[in-house]
Amino acid sequence: MRKLIAGNWKMNGLREDGTALAKTIAERARGNDAPEVDWLVCPPFTLLHAVADQLAGSPVRLGAQDCHYAENGAHTGDVAPAMLRDLCCSHVIVGHSERRQNHGETNELVQAKAEAARAHGMTPILCIGETQAERDAGRAMDVLTRQLEGSLPAAGDGELVIAYEPVWAIGTGRTATADDVRAAHAHVRAQLKKTYGEMSGAQMRILYGGSVKPANAGDLMATDDVNGALVGGASLKPDDFWRIGEAAG
Ligand code: PGA
């Protein structure tokens, strides 16, 4: 399966540096020596428009970091899926652990967002992952099962990407070992097949996220059932982001 290399810029970037970053990635991805991967960048809402302009005519896709589940209405500060689609977003991250932790997002809410994104023709990147305490208690796989059971969108048209991001590995410089990642991804794969059937479950991408860097990308991307990366910090450095794509391609 062709790998997806997705950059999650989080709450970073003003117009000048954000557009420069997008421009650099778009130019490189247009080149003949670009690795055989799918590229995606997910800037903050404020930069979607400007970044879309930079990506036009390049193979780099545009994604958002969150969405509301409703069509429109009295939801101050929120952004509807149709608004993202209107700005040419093809993907939306939902259920990132920073939203689950900082905004109290539940599995049920994440599921509603994923379904709303799909209803508008976008691919949700649904994030799951255990905390350090849950891993230490030997409950990592149970947590993933519970998160998937509670937040997977109902079977239906449209793509779905899962991102396995152990919370303790996000922004910490610590990455899971290849064995941990292999076990978690196999667990997710089995759950996807159970929910959507063998064929569909086998075709959905499962990304790894959590301190992915050029130095560890080769090993991580060569691990069974790892179909790409959701990259935070390193996606803000064009050279690092590019090298992660090369390691995956
Ligand atoms: P990180 O973030 O690469 O900075 O650890 C990954 C993520 O949270 O998506």
Coordinates of N, CA, C and O and ligand atoms in Angstrom, one line a residue, residues 6-10 93 96-98 127 163 165-175 208-213 229-236 244, ligand 1:
A6 N 1.7 12.5 6.5 CA 0.8 13.6 6.9 C 1.5 14.5 7.9 O 2.0 14.0 8.9
G7 N 1.5 15.8 7.6 CA 2.1 16.7 8.6 C 1.0 17.4 9.4 O 0.1 18.0 8.8
N8 N 1.1 17.3 10.7 CA 0.2 17.9 11.6 C 0.9 19.1 12.2 O 1.7 19.0 13.1
W9 N 0.6 20.3 11.7 CA 1.3 21.5 12.1 C 0.9 22.0 13.5 O 1.5 22.9 14.1
K10 N -0.2 21.5 14.0 CA -0.8 21.9 15.3 C -1.0 23.4 15.3 O -1.3 24.0 14.3
I93 N -8.2 15.6 10.5 CA -7.8 14.8 11.7 C -9.0 14.9 12.7 O -9.5 16.0 12.9
H96 N -7.7 13.7 17.9 CA -6.3 13.8 18.3 C -6.3 13.8 19.8 O -7.1 14.4 20.5
S97 N -5.2 13.2 20.4 CA -5.2 13.0 21.9 C -5.2 14.4 22.5 O -5.7 14.6 23.7
E98 N -4.6 15.4 21.8 CA -4.6 16.8 22.4 C -6.0 17.3 22.5 O -6.3 18.1 23.4
C127 N -7.6 9.5 15.3 CA -6.5 9.2 16.1 C -6.9 8.4 17.4 O -7.9 8.7 18.0
A163 N -4.9 6.7 12.8 CA -3.5 7.0 13.3 C -3.3 6.5 14.7 O -4.1 6.9 15.6
E165 N -1.3 6.7 17.8 CA -0.4 7.7 18.4 C -0.4 7.4 19.9 O -1.2 8.0 20.6
P166 N 0.6 6.6 20.3 CA 0.7 6.5 21.8 C 0.9 7.8 22.4 O 1.8 8.6 22.0
V167 N 0.1 8.2 23.4 CA 0.1 9.6 24.0 C 1.5 9.9 24.5 O 2.0 11.0 24.4
W168 N 2.1 8.9 25.1 CA 3.4 9.1 25.7 C 4.6 9.4 24.7 O 5.7 9.7 25.1
A169 N 4.3 9.1 23.4 CA 5.3 9.3 22.4 C 5.1 10.6 21.7 O 6.0 11.0 20.9
I170 N 4.0 11.4 22.0 CA 3.8 12.6 21.2 C 4.6 13.8 21.8 O 4.4 14.1 22.9
G171 N 5.4 14.3 20.9 CA 6.2 15.5 21.3 C 7.2 15.3 22.4 O 7.7 16.2 23.0
T172 N 7.5 14.0 22.7 CA 8.4 13.7 23.8 C 9.7 13.3 23.4 O 10.6 13.2 24.2
G173 N 9.9 12.9 22.1 CA 11.1 12.4 21.6 C 11.2 10.9 21.8 O 12.2 10.3 21.4
R174 N 10.2 10.4 22.5 CA 10.2 8.9 22.8 C 9.4 8.3 21.7 O 8.3 8.7 21.4
T175 N 9.9 7.2 21.1 CA 9.0 6.5 20.1 C 8.8 5.1 20.6 O 9.6 4.5 21.4
Y208 N 1.4 5.6 11.8 CA 2.0 5.7 13.2 C 2.3 7.2 13.4 O 2.8 7.9 12.5
G209 N 2.1 7.6 14.6 CA 2.5 9.0 15.0 C 3.0 9.0 16.4 O 2.6 8.3 17.3
G210 N 3.9 10.0 16.6 CA 4.6 10.1 18.0 C 6.1 10.2 17.8 O 6.7 9.2 17.6
S211 N 6.6 11.4 17.7 CA 8.0 11.7 17.6 C 8.6 11.0 16.4 O 9.8 10.5 16.5
V212 N 7.9 11.0 15.3 CA 8.5 10.4 14.1 C 9.6 11.4 13.5 O 9.3 12.6 13.5
K213 N 10.8 11.0 13.3 CA 11.9 11.8 12.8 C 12.6 11.1 11.7 O 12.4 9.9 11.5
A229 N 2.8 7.9 8.2 CA 3.1 8.6 9.4 C 2.3 9.8 9.6 O 2.0 10.5 8.6
L230 N 1.9 10.1 10.8 CA 1.3 11.4 11.2 C 2.4 12.1 12.0 O 2.8 11.7 13.1
V231 N 3.0 13.2 11.4 CA 4.2 13.8 11.9 C 3.8 15.2 12.4 O 3.3 16.0 11.7
G232 N 4.2 15.4 13.7 CA 4.0 16.7 14.3 C 5.2 17.6 14.1 O 5.4 18.2 13.1
G233 N 6.0 17.7 15.2 CA 7.1 18.6 15.2 C 8.0 18.6 14.0 O 8.3 19.6 13.4
A234 N 8.3 17.4 13.5 CA 9.2 17.3 12.3 C 8.6 17.8 11.0 O 9.3 18.0 10.0
S235 N 7.2 17.9 11.0 CA 6.6 18.4 9.8 C 6.7 19.9 9.6 O 6.4 20.4 8.5
L236 N 7.3 20.6 10.6 CA 7.5 22.0 10.5 C 8.8 22.3 9.9 O 9.2 23.5 9.6
I244 N 11.5 12.0 5.9 CA 10.6 11.0 6.4 C 9.9 10.4 5.2 O 9.7 9.2 5.2
Ligands
PGA1 P1 5.0 14.7 17.2 O1 3.4 14.8 17.1 O2 5.5 14.1 15.9 O3 5.5 16.1 17.5 O4 5.3 13.7 18.4 C1 2.6 13.9 16.4 C2 1.2 14.2 16.5 O5 0.7 14.6 17.6 O6 0.4 14.1 15.6

